[in-house]
Tab-separated table of C-alpha atoms in Angstrom:
chain	number	residue	atom	x	y	z
A	17	MET	CA	-4.041	-12.045	-18.250
A	18	ILE	CA	-2.782	-11.681	-21.812
A	19	VAL	CA	-3.234	-8.129	-23.052
A	20	LYS	CA	-2.514	-6.961	-26.579
A	21	THR	CA	-0.287	-3.904	-26.414
A	22	GLY	CA	0.524	-2.461	-29.803
A	23	SER	CA	1.720	-5.256	-32.059
A	24	LYS	CA	2.509	-7.749	-29.294
A	25	GLU	CA	0.884	-9.588	-26.409
A	26	SER	CA	1.930	-9.003	-22.798
A	27	LYS	CA	1.357	-10.867	-19.545
A	28	LEU	CA	-0.121	-8.350	-17.101
A	29	PRO	CA	-1.862	-8.526	-13.703
A	30	ASP	CA	-5.258	-10.141	-13.300
A	31	PHE	CA	-5.693	-8.240	-10.042
A	32	LEU	CA	-4.300	-5.171	-8.305
A	33	ILE	CA	-4.036	-4.359	-4.615
A	34	VAL	CA	-4.400	-0.593	-4.926
A	35	GLY	CA	-4.159	0.476	-1.262
A	36	ALA	CA	-4.579	2.076	1.099
A	37	ALA	CA	-0.983	2.525	2.159
A	38	ARG	CA	-0.166	1.401	5.729
A	39	SER	CA	-3.234	-0.841	5.795
A	40	ALA	CA	-1.619	-4.313	5.592
A	41	THR	CA	-1.062	-4.264	1.824
A	42	THR	CA	2.469	-5.620	2.356
A	43	SER	CA	1.189	-8.429	4.549
A	44	LEU	CA	-1.476	-9.354	1.984
A	45	PHE	CA	1.076	-9.195	-0.861
A	46	TYR	CA	3.333	-11.765	0.813
A	47	TYR	CA	0.385	-13.882	1.944
A	48	LEU	CA	-0.832	-14.246	-1.648
A	49	LYS	CA	2.729	-14.793	-2.839
A	50	ASN	CA	2.655	-18.097	-0.889
A	51	TYR	CA	-0.001	-19.485	-3.222
A	52	ASP	CA	1.380	-21.482	-6.136
A	53	GLU	CA	-1.646	-20.491	-8.213
A	54	ILE	CA	-0.709	-16.811	-7.883
A	55	TYR	CA	2.295	-14.998	-9.300
A	56	MET	CA	3.378	-11.877	-7.419
A	57	PRO	CA	6.530	-10.141	-8.720
A	58	ALA	CA	9.699	-9.810	-6.674
A	59	ARG	CA	9.127	-6.081	-6.538
A	60	LYS	CA	6.212	-4.737	-4.533
A	61	GLU	CA	4.959	-1.241	-5.329
A	62	PRO	CA	6.151	-0.441	-8.847
A	63	TRP	CA	3.618	2.435	-8.954
A	64	PHE	CA	3.463	2.066	-12.739
A	65	PHE	CA	-0.145	3.075	-13.336
A	66	SER	CA	0.296	6.190	-11.209
A	67	TYR	CA	3.120	7.482	-13.399
A	68	ALA	CA	3.126	5.610	-16.728
A	69	ASP	CA	5.508	7.448	-19.094
A	70	ASN	CA	5.536	10.343	-16.622
A	71	PRO	CA	8.175	9.906	-13.891
A	72	PRO	CA	7.482	12.159	-10.876
A	73	ASN	CA	11.139	13.018	-10.121
A	74	TYR	CA	10.379	13.601	-6.455
A	75	SER	CA	12.566	15.969	-4.433
A	76	SER	CA	11.632	14.605	-0.996
A	77	PRO	CA	14.048	12.733	1.299
A	78	GLY	CA	14.636	9.189	0.102
A	79	ALA	CA	12.611	9.820	-3.064
A	80	TYR	CA	10.876	6.687	-4.349
A	81	ASP	CA	12.113	5.159	-7.595
A	82	VAL	CA	8.988	4.307	-9.572
A	83	VAL	CA	8.610	2.048	-12.601
A	84	TYR	CA	7.301	4.299	-15.369
A	85	LYS	CA	8.354	2.530	-18.593
A	86	PHE	CA	5.959	-0.108	-19.890
A	87	GLU	CA	8.742	-2.503	-20.884
A	88	ASP	CA	10.096	-2.411	-17.308
A	89	TYR	CA	6.630	-3.019	-15.883
A	90	GLU	CA	5.925	-5.864	-18.285
A	91	ALA	CA	9.258	-7.478	-17.359
A	92	LEU	CA	8.054	-7.871	-13.748
A	93	PHE	CA	5.627	-10.599	-14.845
A	94	LYS	CA	7.525	-12.497	-17.545
A	95	ALA	CA	8.341	-15.382	-15.190
A	96	ALA	CA	4.648	-16.050	-14.476
A	97	ARG	CA	3.416	-19.467	-15.628
A	98	HIS	CA	0.448	-19.768	-17.944
A	99	ASP	CA	-1.542	-21.511	-15.189
A	100	GLN	CA	-1.007	-18.727	-12.623
A	101	ILE	CA	-3.029	-15.589	-12.087
A	102	ILE	CA	-0.894	-12.477	-11.747
A	103	GLY	CA	-1.161	-9.856	-9.039
A	104	GLU	CA	0.543	-6.619	-8.105
A	105	ALA	CA	0.355	-4.229	-5.133
A	106	SER	CA	0.892	-0.470	-5.371
A	107	PRO	CA	-0.849	1.663	-2.723
A	108	SER	CA	-0.161	4.764	-4.799
A	109	TYR	CA	-2.992	3.696	-7.122
A	110	LEU	CA	-5.638	4.631	-4.563
A	111	PHE	CA	-4.420	8.163	-3.871
A	112	THR	CA	-3.655	8.857	-7.562
A	113	TYR	CA	-6.903	7.220	-8.600
A	114	ALA	CA	-7.666	9.523	-11.544
A	115	ALA	CA	-4.292	8.971	-13.247
A	116	ALA	CA	-4.143	5.296	-12.270
A	117	ILE	CA	-7.596	4.468	-13.656
A	118	ARG	CA	-6.877	6.380	-16.862
A	119	ASN	CA	-3.577	4.571	-17.370
A	120	ILE	CA	-5.085	1.167	-16.564
A	121	LYS	CA	-7.726	1.706	-19.253
A	122	ASN	CA	-5.132	2.885	-21.759
A	123	VAL	CA	-3.006	-0.227	-21.232
A	124	TYR	CA	-5.733	-2.869	-20.870
A	125	GLY	CA	-8.090	-1.483	-23.475
A	126	GLU	CA	-11.402	-3.330	-23.592
A	127	LEU	CA	-10.069	-5.941	-21.129
A	128	TYR	CA	-9.863	-3.446	-18.261
A	129	ASP	CA	-13.212	-4.574	-16.872
A	130	LYS	CA	-11.842	-8.078	-16.271
A	131	LEU	CA	-9.284	-6.701	-13.801
A	132	ARG	CA	-10.039	-7.350	-10.136
A	133	ILE	CA	-9.362	-4.559	-7.647
A	134	ILE	CA	-8.639	-5.081	-3.944
A	135	ILE	CA	-8.822	-2.117	-1.567
A	136	ILE	CA	-7.922	-2.305	2.133
A	137	LEU	CA	-9.007	0.620	4.296
A	138	ARG	CA	-7.811	1.503	7.778
A	139	ASN	CA	-9.018	4.067	10.299
A	140	PRO	CA	-7.944	7.240	8.444
A	141	ALA	CA	-6.340	8.994	11.414
A	142	GLU	CA	-4.394	5.872	12.409
A	143	ARG	CA	-3.309	5.331	8.797
A	144	ALA	CA	-2.004	8.907	8.588
A	145	TYR	CA	-0.034	8.557	11.811
A	146	SER	CA	1.357	5.170	10.773
A	147	HIS	CA	2.665	6.661	7.535
A	148	PHE	CA	4.237	9.522	9.446
A	149	MET	CA	5.969	7.030	11.749
A	150	LEU	CA	7.232	5.031	8.756
A	151	HIS	CA	8.958	8.134	7.396
A	152	LYS	CA	10.161	9.118	10.852
A	153	ARG	CA	11.905	5.823	11.546
A	154	GLY	CA	13.468	5.961	8.076
A	155	TYR	CA	14.946	9.425	8.761
A	156	LYS	CA	12.777	10.885	6.006
A	157	GLU	CA	10.569	13.136	8.159
A	158	PRO	CA	12.188	16.115	9.937
A	159	LEU	CA	9.011	17.472	11.560
A	160	ASP	CA	6.765	16.362	14.402
A	161	PHE	CA	3.319	15.021	13.532
A	162	ARG	CA	1.374	18.189	14.343
A	163	LYS	CA	3.608	20.311	12.104
A	164	ALA	CA	3.777	17.710	9.331
A	165	ILE	CA	-0.021	17.655	8.881
A	166	GLU	CA	-0.501	21.425	8.869
A	167	PRO	CA	-2.105	22.553	5.576
A	168	SER	CA	0.747	25.005	4.990
A	169	THR	CA	3.328	22.209	5.315
A	170	ILE	CA	1.410	19.942	2.929
A	171	ALA	CA	0.974	22.768	0.405
A	172	SER	CA	4.656	23.681	0.581
A	173	ARG	CA	5.714	20.082	0.030
A	174	ARG	CA	3.393	19.726	-2.944
A	175	ARG	CA	4.931	22.834	-4.522
A	176	ASP	CA	8.382	21.370	-3.928
A	177	ASN	CA	7.322	18.024	-5.499
A	178	TRP	CA	7.615	15.793	-2.462
A	179	ASP	CA	6.441	12.171	-2.565
A	180	ILE	CA	2.621	11.935	-2.532
A	181	PHE	CA	2.648	9.975	0.728
A	182	TYR	CA	3.918	12.984	2.671
A	183	ASP	CA	0.341	14.217	2.436
A	184	TYR	CA	-0.474	12.066	5.445
A	185	THR	CA	-4.019	13.343	5.948
A	186	GLY	CA	-4.994	13.627	2.290
A	187	CYS	CA	-4.111	10.006	1.560
A	188	SER	CA	-6.716	8.976	4.141
A	189	LEU	CA	-9.623	10.746	2.447
A	190	TYR	CA	-10.989	7.528	0.970
A	191	TYR	CA	-14.467	8.355	-0.281
A	192	GLU	CA	-13.678	9.821	-3.718
A	193	GLN	CA	-10.857	7.316	-4.211
A	194	VAL	CA	-12.994	4.250	-3.515
A	195	LYS	CA	-16.020	5.666	-5.326
A	196	ALA	CA	-13.996	6.101	-8.515
A	197	TYR	CA	-12.854	2.456	-8.531
A	198	ILE	CA	-16.324	1.128	-7.755
A	199	GLU	CA	-17.813	3.198	-10.583
A	200	GLU	CA	-15.147	2.244	-13.140
A	201	PHE	CA	-14.542	-1.453	-12.408
A	202	PRO	CA	-17.162	-4.208	-12.035
A	203	HIS	CA	-14.966	-6.352	-9.763
A	204	VAL	CA	-13.925	-4.442	-6.629
A	205	LYS	CA	-13.366	-5.962	-3.188
A	206	VAL	CA	-13.195	-3.517	-0.269
A	207	VAL	CA	-11.715	-4.921	2.935
A	208	LEU	CA	-11.356	-3.216	6.299
A	209	TYR	CA	-8.015	-3.437	8.075
A	210	GLU	CA	-9.844	-4.074	11.329
A	211	ASP	CA	-11.563	-7.167	9.877
A	212	LEU	CA	-8.258	-8.485	8.587
A	213	ALA	CA	-6.670	-7.926	12.005
A	214	ARG	CA	-9.466	-9.420	14.113
A	215	ASN	CA	-10.704	-12.213	11.868
A	216	PRO	CA	-7.957	-12.944	9.326
A	217	GLY	CA	-9.192	-16.427	8.412
A	218	LYS	CA	-12.661	-15.264	7.356
A	219	THR	CA	-11.351	-12.180	5.561
A	220	LEU	CA	-8.618	-14.051	3.689
A	221	ARG	CA	-11.107	-16.724	2.648
A	222	GLU	CA	-13.287	-13.980	1.134
A	223	ILE	CA	-10.292	-12.523	-0.724
A	224	CYS	CA	-9.386	-15.954	-2.091
A	225	GLU	CA	-12.987	-16.458	-3.242
A	226	PHE	CA	-12.868	-13.049	-4.928
A	227	LEU	CA	-9.757	-14.156	-6.828
A	228	SER	CA	-11.194	-17.641	-7.558
A	229	VAL	CA	-8.354	-19.277	-5.622
A	230	ASP	CA	-8.923	-22.127	-3.174
A	231	TYR	CA	-8.341	-20.899	0.372
A	232	ARG	CA	-5.749	-22.948	2.250
A	233	GLU	CA	-5.565	-23.447	5.978
A	234	GLY	CA	-2.117	-23.017	7.447
A	235	VAL	CA	-0.927	-20.146	5.245
A	236	LYS	CA	-0.241	-17.427	7.792
A	237	LEU	CA	-0.690	-13.708	7.359
A	238	GLU	CA	2.442	-12.199	8.878
A	239	ARG	CA	2.561	-8.709	10.308
A	240	LEU	CA	5.120	-6.985	8.070
A	241	ASN	CA	6.317	-3.392	7.929
A	242	LYS	CA	4.593	-2.619	11.213
A	243	SER	CA	4.523	0.785	12.830
A	244	GLY	CA	6.412	1.730	15.950
A	245	VAL	CA	9.482	3.363	17.386
A	246	PRO	CA	12.892	1.645	17.370
A	247	LYS	CA	13.966	-0.268	20.457
A	248	PHE	CA	17.594	0.288	19.458
A	249	GLU	CA	18.499	3.420	17.515
A	250	LEU	CA	21.795	1.949	16.295
A	251	LEU	CA	20.006	-1.007	14.686
A	252	ASN	CA	17.510	1.389	13.125
A	253	GLU	CA	20.386	3.355	11.595
A	254	ILE	CA	21.922	0.185	10.193
A	255	ILE	CA	18.579	-0.750	8.607
A	256	ASN	CA	17.831	2.663	7.145
A	257	LYS	CA	21.094	4.466	6.456
A	258	SER	CA	23.514	3.750	3.647
A	259	SER	CA	27.027	2.360	4.178
A	260	PHE	CA	29.666	0.801	1.927
A	261	LEU	CA	29.223	-2.685	3.420
A	262	LYS	CA	25.441	-2.506	3.384
A	263	ASP	CA	25.358	-1.258	-0.218
A	264	PHE	CA	27.686	-4.086	-1.268
A	265	LEU	CA	25.561	-6.738	0.422
A	266	MET	CA	22.367	-5.301	-1.005
A	267	ALA	CA	23.855	-5.559	-4.496
A	268	VAL	CA	24.579	-9.293	-4.213
A	269	ILE	CA	21.598	-10.484	-2.144
A	270	PRO	CA	18.407	-11.206	-4.153
A	271	MET	CA	15.642	-8.625	-3.731
A	272	THR	CA	13.151	-11.059	-2.205
A	273	VAL	CA	15.715	-12.118	0.417
A	274	ARG	CA	16.629	-8.486	1.128
A	275	LYS	CA	13.024	-7.558	1.722
A	276	ARG	CA	12.474	-10.500	4.059
A	277	MET	CA	15.625	-9.621	6.006
A	278	LYS	CA	14.561	-5.995	6.307
A	279	HIS	CA	11.039	-6.887	7.440
A	280	LYS	CA	12.427	-9.304	10.021
A	281	ALA	CA	14.853	-6.693	11.355
A	282	TYR	CA	12.055	-4.125	11.565
A	283	THR	CA	9.834	-6.557	13.425
A	284	LEU	CA	12.499	-7.376	15.986
A	285	ASN	CA	13.410	-3.734	16.518
A	286	MET	CA	9.980	-2.117	16.607
A	287	LYS	CA	8.178	-1.152	19.783
A	288	PRO	CA	4.482	-0.546	19.025
A	289	THR	CA	3.269	2.992	19.513
A	290	GLY	CA	0.042	4.698	18.576
A	291	MET	CA	-1.581	8.065	18.410
A	292	SER	CA	-2.453	9.886	21.567
A	293	ARG	CA	-6.120	10.431	22.286
A	294	GLU	CA	-5.547	14.159	21.746
A	295	GLN	CA	-4.104	13.540	18.274
A	296	MET	CA	-6.937	11.186	17.402
A	297	ASP	CA	-9.616	13.593	18.545
A	298	SER	CA	-8.022	16.495	16.682
A	299	LEU	CA	-8.362	14.663	13.364
A	300	GLY	CA	-11.894	13.431	14.000
A	301	PRO	CA	-13.695	16.508	12.577
A	302	PHE	CA	-11.390	16.533	9.534
A	303	TYR	CA	-12.466	13.033	8.527
A	304	ALA	CA	-16.060	13.023	9.762
A	305	ARG	CA	-17.815	13.920	6.494
A	306	ASP	CA	-15.596	11.659	4.399
A	307	ILE	CA	-16.277	8.739	6.752
A	308	GLU	CA	-20.022	9.367	6.578
A	309	ASN	CA	-19.951	9.410	2.774
A	310	LEU	CA	-17.828	6.273	2.619
A	311	SER	CA	-20.119	4.525	5.082
A	312	ALA	CA	-23.100	5.222	2.808
A	313	LEU	CA	-21.155	4.123	-0.282
A	314	LEU	CA	-20.108	0.808	1.252
A	315	GLU	CA	-23.377	0.377	3.168
A	316	ARG	CA	-21.372	-0.281	6.299
A	317	ASP	CA	-21.297	1.440	9.685
A	318	LEU	CA	-17.877	3.086	10.044
A	319	SER	CA	-18.688	5.221	13.081
A	320	VAL	CA	-16.059	3.293	15.075
A	321	TRP	CA	-13.456	5.257	13.105
A	322	LEU	CA	-14.702	8.436	14.765
A	323	LYS	CA	-14.264	6.942	18.244
A	324	PRO	CA	-11.881	4.071	17.598
A	325	GLU	CA	-10.494	1.456	19.875
A	326	ARG	CA	-6.726	1.323	20.127
A	327	THR	CA	-5.372	-1.150	17.559
A	328	ASP	CA	-1.628	-0.658	18.104
A	329	ASN	CA	-1.076	-4.277	19.104
A	330	SER	CA	-3.186	-5.862	16.390
A	331	PRO	CA	-1.530	-8.695	14.481
A	332	LEU	CA	-1.182	-6.601	11.303
């Protein structure tokens, strides 16, 4: 949509995929990117509304480089045609909901209520473990899962200004996050990861209807950025560690091609793995109240998250 910012007009997103992280947001981003009626920028996850004019300067391993200047964010959408709706996906917006909502309102002004918000939620314990495994395979997590989710570890990392997504368990406390978006925005679509995995056609049709885009048969939802352990450690090192040749190639290959290559390499090299029953059961009490509150908010039975089926081999 066209938003007046200061003395000029800017093309900005008509919809945001705000999270949750590790819940098929990447898959949905690239699915929607296949629609000619939709413009999705080359860069996924700018995180702008989480840190507008306030860069986090993370100290964690492989610290994320966020877009925090408005002119850089605006530039992501300049190539959008006038007949396209614009979208963007940054899972940080769900966890940093207070800052993100405040910054969205500051930028959009009175047009903020025209923005459409998409939220995808996954079993909170599985989401936490999936994020841990993402960092582990990228050589960004030195601890085992049990130690990484200890309150003392999380508190220490917060003091040392680590990336927000190292709070694996906290990012999965959805109730307050979702409640804030539902209360502040009139157009919010909440989707469950399990629905997207088991009945993608129906769920994607609903998302297209929410965005006022004609659903098309034949556009596939690929499983991208999936969790797992590497089949070949050497290939995992090539994908994740820096080298002179790799850095050179990354500088000359377009970003969209790089991302596709990386996702393909991950897919070929990943062996699915999931939480043990002991790990799952240990997190059950931690999430129980939040799940109950969210269930009431969404008017949907989420008790399966307390005794979930294994979803490691789902298509997402």
